[in-house]
XYZ file of C-alpha atoms in Angstrom:
319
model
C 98.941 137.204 80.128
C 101.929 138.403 77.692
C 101.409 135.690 75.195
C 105.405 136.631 74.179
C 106.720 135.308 77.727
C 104.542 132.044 77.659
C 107.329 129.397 77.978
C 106.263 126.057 76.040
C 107.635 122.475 76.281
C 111.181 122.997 74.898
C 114.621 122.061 76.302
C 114.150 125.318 78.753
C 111.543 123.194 80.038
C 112.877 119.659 79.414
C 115.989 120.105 81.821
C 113.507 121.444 85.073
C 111.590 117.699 84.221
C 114.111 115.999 84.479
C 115.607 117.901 87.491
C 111.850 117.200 89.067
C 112.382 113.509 88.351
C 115.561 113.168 89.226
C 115.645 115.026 93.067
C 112.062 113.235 93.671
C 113.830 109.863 92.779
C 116.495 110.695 95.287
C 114.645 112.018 98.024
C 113.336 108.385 97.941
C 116.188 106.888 97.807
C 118.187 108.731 100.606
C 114.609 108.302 102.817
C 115.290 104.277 101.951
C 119.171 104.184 103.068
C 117.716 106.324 106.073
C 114.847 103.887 107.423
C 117.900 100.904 106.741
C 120.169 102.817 109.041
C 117.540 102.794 111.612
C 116.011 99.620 111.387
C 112.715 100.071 109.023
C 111.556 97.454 106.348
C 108.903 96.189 105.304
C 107.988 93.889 107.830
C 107.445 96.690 110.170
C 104.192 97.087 111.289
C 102.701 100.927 110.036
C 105.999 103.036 110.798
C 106.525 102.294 106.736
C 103.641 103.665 105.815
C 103.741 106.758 107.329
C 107.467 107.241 107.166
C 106.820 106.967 103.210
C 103.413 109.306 103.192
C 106.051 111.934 104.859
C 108.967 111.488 102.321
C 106.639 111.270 99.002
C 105.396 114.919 100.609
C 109.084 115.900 101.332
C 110.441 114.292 97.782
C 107.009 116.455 95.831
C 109.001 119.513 97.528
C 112.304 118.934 96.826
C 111.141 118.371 93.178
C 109.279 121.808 92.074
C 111.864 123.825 94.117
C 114.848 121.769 92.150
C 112.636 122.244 88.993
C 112.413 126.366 89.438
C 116.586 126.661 90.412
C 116.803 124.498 87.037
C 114.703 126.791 85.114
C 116.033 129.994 86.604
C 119.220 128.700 85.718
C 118.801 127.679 82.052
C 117.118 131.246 81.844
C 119.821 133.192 83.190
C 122.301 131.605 81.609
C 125.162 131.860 83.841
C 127.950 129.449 85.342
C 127.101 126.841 87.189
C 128.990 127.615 90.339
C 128.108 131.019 90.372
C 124.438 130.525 89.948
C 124.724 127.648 92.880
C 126.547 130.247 94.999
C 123.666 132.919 94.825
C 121.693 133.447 98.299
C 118.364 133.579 96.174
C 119.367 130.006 94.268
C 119.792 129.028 98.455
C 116.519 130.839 99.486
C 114.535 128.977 96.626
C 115.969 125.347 97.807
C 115.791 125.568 101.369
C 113.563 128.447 102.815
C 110.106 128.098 103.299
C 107.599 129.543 100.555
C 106.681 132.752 101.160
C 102.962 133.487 102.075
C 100.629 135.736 103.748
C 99.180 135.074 107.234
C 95.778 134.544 105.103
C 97.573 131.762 103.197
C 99.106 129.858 105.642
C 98.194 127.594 108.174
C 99.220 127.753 111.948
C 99.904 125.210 114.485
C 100.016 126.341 117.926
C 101.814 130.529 118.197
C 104.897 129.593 116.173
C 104.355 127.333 113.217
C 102.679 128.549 109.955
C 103.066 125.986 106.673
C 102.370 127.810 103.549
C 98.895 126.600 102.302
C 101.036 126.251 98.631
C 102.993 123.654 100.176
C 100.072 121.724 101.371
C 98.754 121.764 98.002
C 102.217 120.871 96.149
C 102.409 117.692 98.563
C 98.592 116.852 97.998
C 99.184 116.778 93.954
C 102.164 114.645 94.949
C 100.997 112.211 96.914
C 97.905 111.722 93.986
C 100.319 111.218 91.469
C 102.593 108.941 93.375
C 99.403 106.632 93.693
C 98.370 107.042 90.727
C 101.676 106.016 89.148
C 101.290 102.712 91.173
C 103.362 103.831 94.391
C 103.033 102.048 97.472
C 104.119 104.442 100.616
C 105.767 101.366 102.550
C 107.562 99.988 99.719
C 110.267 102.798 100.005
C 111.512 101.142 103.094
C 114.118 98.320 102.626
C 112.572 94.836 101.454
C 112.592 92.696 104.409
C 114.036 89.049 103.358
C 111.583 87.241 105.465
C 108.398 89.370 104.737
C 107.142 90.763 101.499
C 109.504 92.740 99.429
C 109.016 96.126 98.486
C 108.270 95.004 94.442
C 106.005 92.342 95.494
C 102.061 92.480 93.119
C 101.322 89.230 91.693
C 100.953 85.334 93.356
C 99.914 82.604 92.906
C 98.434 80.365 96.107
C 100.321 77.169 97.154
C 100.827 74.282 99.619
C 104.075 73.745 101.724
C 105.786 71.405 99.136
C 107.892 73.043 96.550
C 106.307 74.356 93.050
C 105.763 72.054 90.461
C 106.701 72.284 87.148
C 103.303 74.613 85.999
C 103.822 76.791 89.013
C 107.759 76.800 88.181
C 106.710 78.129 84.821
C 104.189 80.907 85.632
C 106.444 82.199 88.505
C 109.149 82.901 85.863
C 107.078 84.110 83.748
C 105.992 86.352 86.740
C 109.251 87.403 87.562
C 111.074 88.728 84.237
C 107.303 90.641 84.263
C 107.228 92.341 87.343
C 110.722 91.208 89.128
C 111.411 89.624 92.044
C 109.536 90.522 95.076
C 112.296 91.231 97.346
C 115.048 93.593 95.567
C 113.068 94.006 92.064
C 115.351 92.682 89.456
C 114.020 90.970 86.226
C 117.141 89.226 85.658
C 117.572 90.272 82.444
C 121.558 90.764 82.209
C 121.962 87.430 84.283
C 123.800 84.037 83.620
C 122.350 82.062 86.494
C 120.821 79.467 84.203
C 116.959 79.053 82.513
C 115.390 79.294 85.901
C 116.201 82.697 87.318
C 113.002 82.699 89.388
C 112.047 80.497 92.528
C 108.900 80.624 94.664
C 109.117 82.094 97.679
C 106.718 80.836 100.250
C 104.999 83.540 101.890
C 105.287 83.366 104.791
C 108.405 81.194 104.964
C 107.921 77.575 105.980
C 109.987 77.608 108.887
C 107.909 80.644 110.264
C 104.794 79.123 109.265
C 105.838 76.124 111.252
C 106.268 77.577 113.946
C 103.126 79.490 113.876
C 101.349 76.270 112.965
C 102.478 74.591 116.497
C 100.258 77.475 118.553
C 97.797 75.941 120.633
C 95.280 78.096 118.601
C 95.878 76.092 115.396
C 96.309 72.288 117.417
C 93.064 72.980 118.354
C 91.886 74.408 115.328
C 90.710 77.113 116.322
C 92.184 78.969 114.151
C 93.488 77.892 110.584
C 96.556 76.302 109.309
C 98.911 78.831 107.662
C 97.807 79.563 103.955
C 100.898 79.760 101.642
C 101.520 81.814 98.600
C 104.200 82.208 96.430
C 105.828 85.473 94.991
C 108.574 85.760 92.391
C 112.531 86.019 94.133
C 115.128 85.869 92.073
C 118.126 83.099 92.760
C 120.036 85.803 94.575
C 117.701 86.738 96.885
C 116.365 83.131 97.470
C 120.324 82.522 98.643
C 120.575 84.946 101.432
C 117.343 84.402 102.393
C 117.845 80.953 102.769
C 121.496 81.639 104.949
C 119.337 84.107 106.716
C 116.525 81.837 107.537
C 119.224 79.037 108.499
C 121.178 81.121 111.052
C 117.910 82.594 112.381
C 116.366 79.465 113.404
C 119.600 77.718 114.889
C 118.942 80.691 117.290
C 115.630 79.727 117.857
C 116.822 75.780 118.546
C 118.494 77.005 121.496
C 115.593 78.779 122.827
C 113.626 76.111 124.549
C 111.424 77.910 126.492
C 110.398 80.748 124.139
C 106.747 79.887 122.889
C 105.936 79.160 119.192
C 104.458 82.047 118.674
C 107.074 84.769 119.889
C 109.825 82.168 117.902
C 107.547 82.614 114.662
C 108.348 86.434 115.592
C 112.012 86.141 115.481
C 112.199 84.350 113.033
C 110.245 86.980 110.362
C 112.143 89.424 112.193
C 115.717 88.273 111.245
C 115.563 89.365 107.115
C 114.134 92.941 108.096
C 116.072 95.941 109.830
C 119.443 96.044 109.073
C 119.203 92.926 107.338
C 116.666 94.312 104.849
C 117.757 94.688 101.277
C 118.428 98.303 100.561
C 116.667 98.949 96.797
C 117.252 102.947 96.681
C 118.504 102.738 93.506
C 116.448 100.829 91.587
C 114.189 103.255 89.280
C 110.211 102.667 89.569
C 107.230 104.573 87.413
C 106.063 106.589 90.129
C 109.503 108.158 90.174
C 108.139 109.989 87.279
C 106.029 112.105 90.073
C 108.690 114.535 90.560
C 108.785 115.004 86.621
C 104.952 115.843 87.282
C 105.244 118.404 89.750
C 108.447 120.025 87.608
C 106.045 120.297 84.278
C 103.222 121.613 86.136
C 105.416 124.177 87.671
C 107.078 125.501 84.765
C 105.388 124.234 81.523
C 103.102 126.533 79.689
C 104.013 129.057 82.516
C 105.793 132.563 83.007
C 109.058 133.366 84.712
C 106.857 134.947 87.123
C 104.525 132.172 87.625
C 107.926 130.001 87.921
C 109.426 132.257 90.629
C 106.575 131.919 92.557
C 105.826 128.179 92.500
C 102.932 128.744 90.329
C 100.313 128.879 92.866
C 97.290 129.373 90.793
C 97.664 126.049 88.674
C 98.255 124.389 91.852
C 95.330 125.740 93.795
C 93.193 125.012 90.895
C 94.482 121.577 90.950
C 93.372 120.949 94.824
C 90.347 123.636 94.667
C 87.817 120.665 94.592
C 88.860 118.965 97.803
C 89.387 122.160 100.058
């Protein structure tokens, strides 16, 4: 290697990390307005999960082929537009990576995925987890299931928190935010108490579930409460939520308790879910991962090409 063309961290480097970060954070966030338009959050069963292990793959992507355009660009030093309107600028976003037949992997006669791009998602979907990601908690925070930011509790009973609990769920959520749309409240003139606790699952779903003839009979358990950080906001239209959803329910006499427990932790998710694209998170910083492994302490060539010897080093021990 021509030690004269290694490029080190410097601000030829600094603007393809950023780039990284920046299309990886959006790729999340457009995958989040997405699964809202459709009806995803997270009180969907498993379609979360796996509709986030596909867009962290899809945002690790986006992220070194955004980092390489960026590079290219601060290397070549020309206009914006005109670098933008170049096929190969086009051909490095959009096209597939180019590979041998050796290097690829087919499905079926037709489809071949580069084995580079396997390996790109695999060091992406380590680092999201390692930064603390959660795949379902890019879909919309349901208002009547756990939120997307939800980590810490603190077990309860059905009454309201007392004044200790009151105290360590504030302390809770100007820590880690509130469960449902993340904010720690920190701009906000609500008052001294900017926190409440949120039952999990919400009374008026556990009392529904509580009237099955499973749990009459004991047979199986009352519903165990916990509470989770929501901010005053959320607590609001959770609570108009909650209200309108079981007036429904009133009217349905002969729906068992069960299916009415359903509706009722139905009625803060889909389209109803909070949408929390924008809200920045650590493992954002994955896409600033994949940029500086692409194009830190590497060659123009070794750029072009999506550095695919530091990457297949990377995965070498688990293929």
């Amino acid at each position: 290697m021509d030690v004269s063309t290694l490029v080190t961290y410097s601000p030829e480097t600094a603007l393809p990390v950023v780039s990284g970060c920046v299309a990886f954070g959006t790729t999340l966030c457009l995958s989040t307005l997405a699964q809202k338009i459709i009806g995803i959050s997270t009180a969907t069963k498993v379609v979360p999960s796996l509709f986030g292990m596909a867009t962290v793959c899809l945002a690790s992507l986006a992220s070194q082929r955004v980092a390489i355009c960026a590079y290219e660009w601060v290397n070549d030093k020309r206009p914006v537009q005109e670098f933008i309107m170049d096929p190969k600028t086009r051909d490095t976003l959009f096209s597939p990576s180019t590979a041998s037949s050796s290097d690829c992997i087919r499905i079926g006669n037709h489809i071949k995925i580069p084995k580079h791009d396997l390996r790109v998602c695999a060091v992406g979907l380590a680092a999201f987890k390692l930064l603390g990601g959660r795949f379902w908690a890019i879909a919309p925070s349901s208002f009547t299931n756990l939120g997307s930011f939800a980590r810490w509790s603190i077990p309860c009973g059905e009454r309201y928190a007392t004044t200790k609990q009151r105290t360590l769920i504030e302390k809770m959520g100007r820590r880690w935010g509130c469960h449902t749309c993340g904010s720690r409240m920190f701009f906000s003139r609500v008052g001294k108490n900017k926190f409440v606790g949120d039952h999990m699952p919400p009374k008026s779903v556990a009392d529904q579930m509580n009237k099955s003839w499973l749990r009459r009979l004991n047979i199986l358990p009352k519903v165990q409460f916990r509470f989770y950080p929501q901010c005053v906001n959320c607590s609001n239209t959770q609570g108009s939520i909650l209200s309108k959803a079981s007036n429904e329910v009133a009217k349905s006499t002969l729906l068992p308790s069960w299916m009415k427990a359903a509706n009722l932790q139905k009625a803060g998710g889909g389209r109803a879910a909070h949408f929390h694209g924008l809200r920045f998170r650590v493992s954002h910083l994955t896409g600033g991962i994949l940029a500086g492994a692409t194009v830190v302490g590497a060659t123009k060539s070794e750029v072009s090409n999506g550095n695919k010897k530091r990457f297949q080093g990377a995965t070498s021990p688990v293929e």
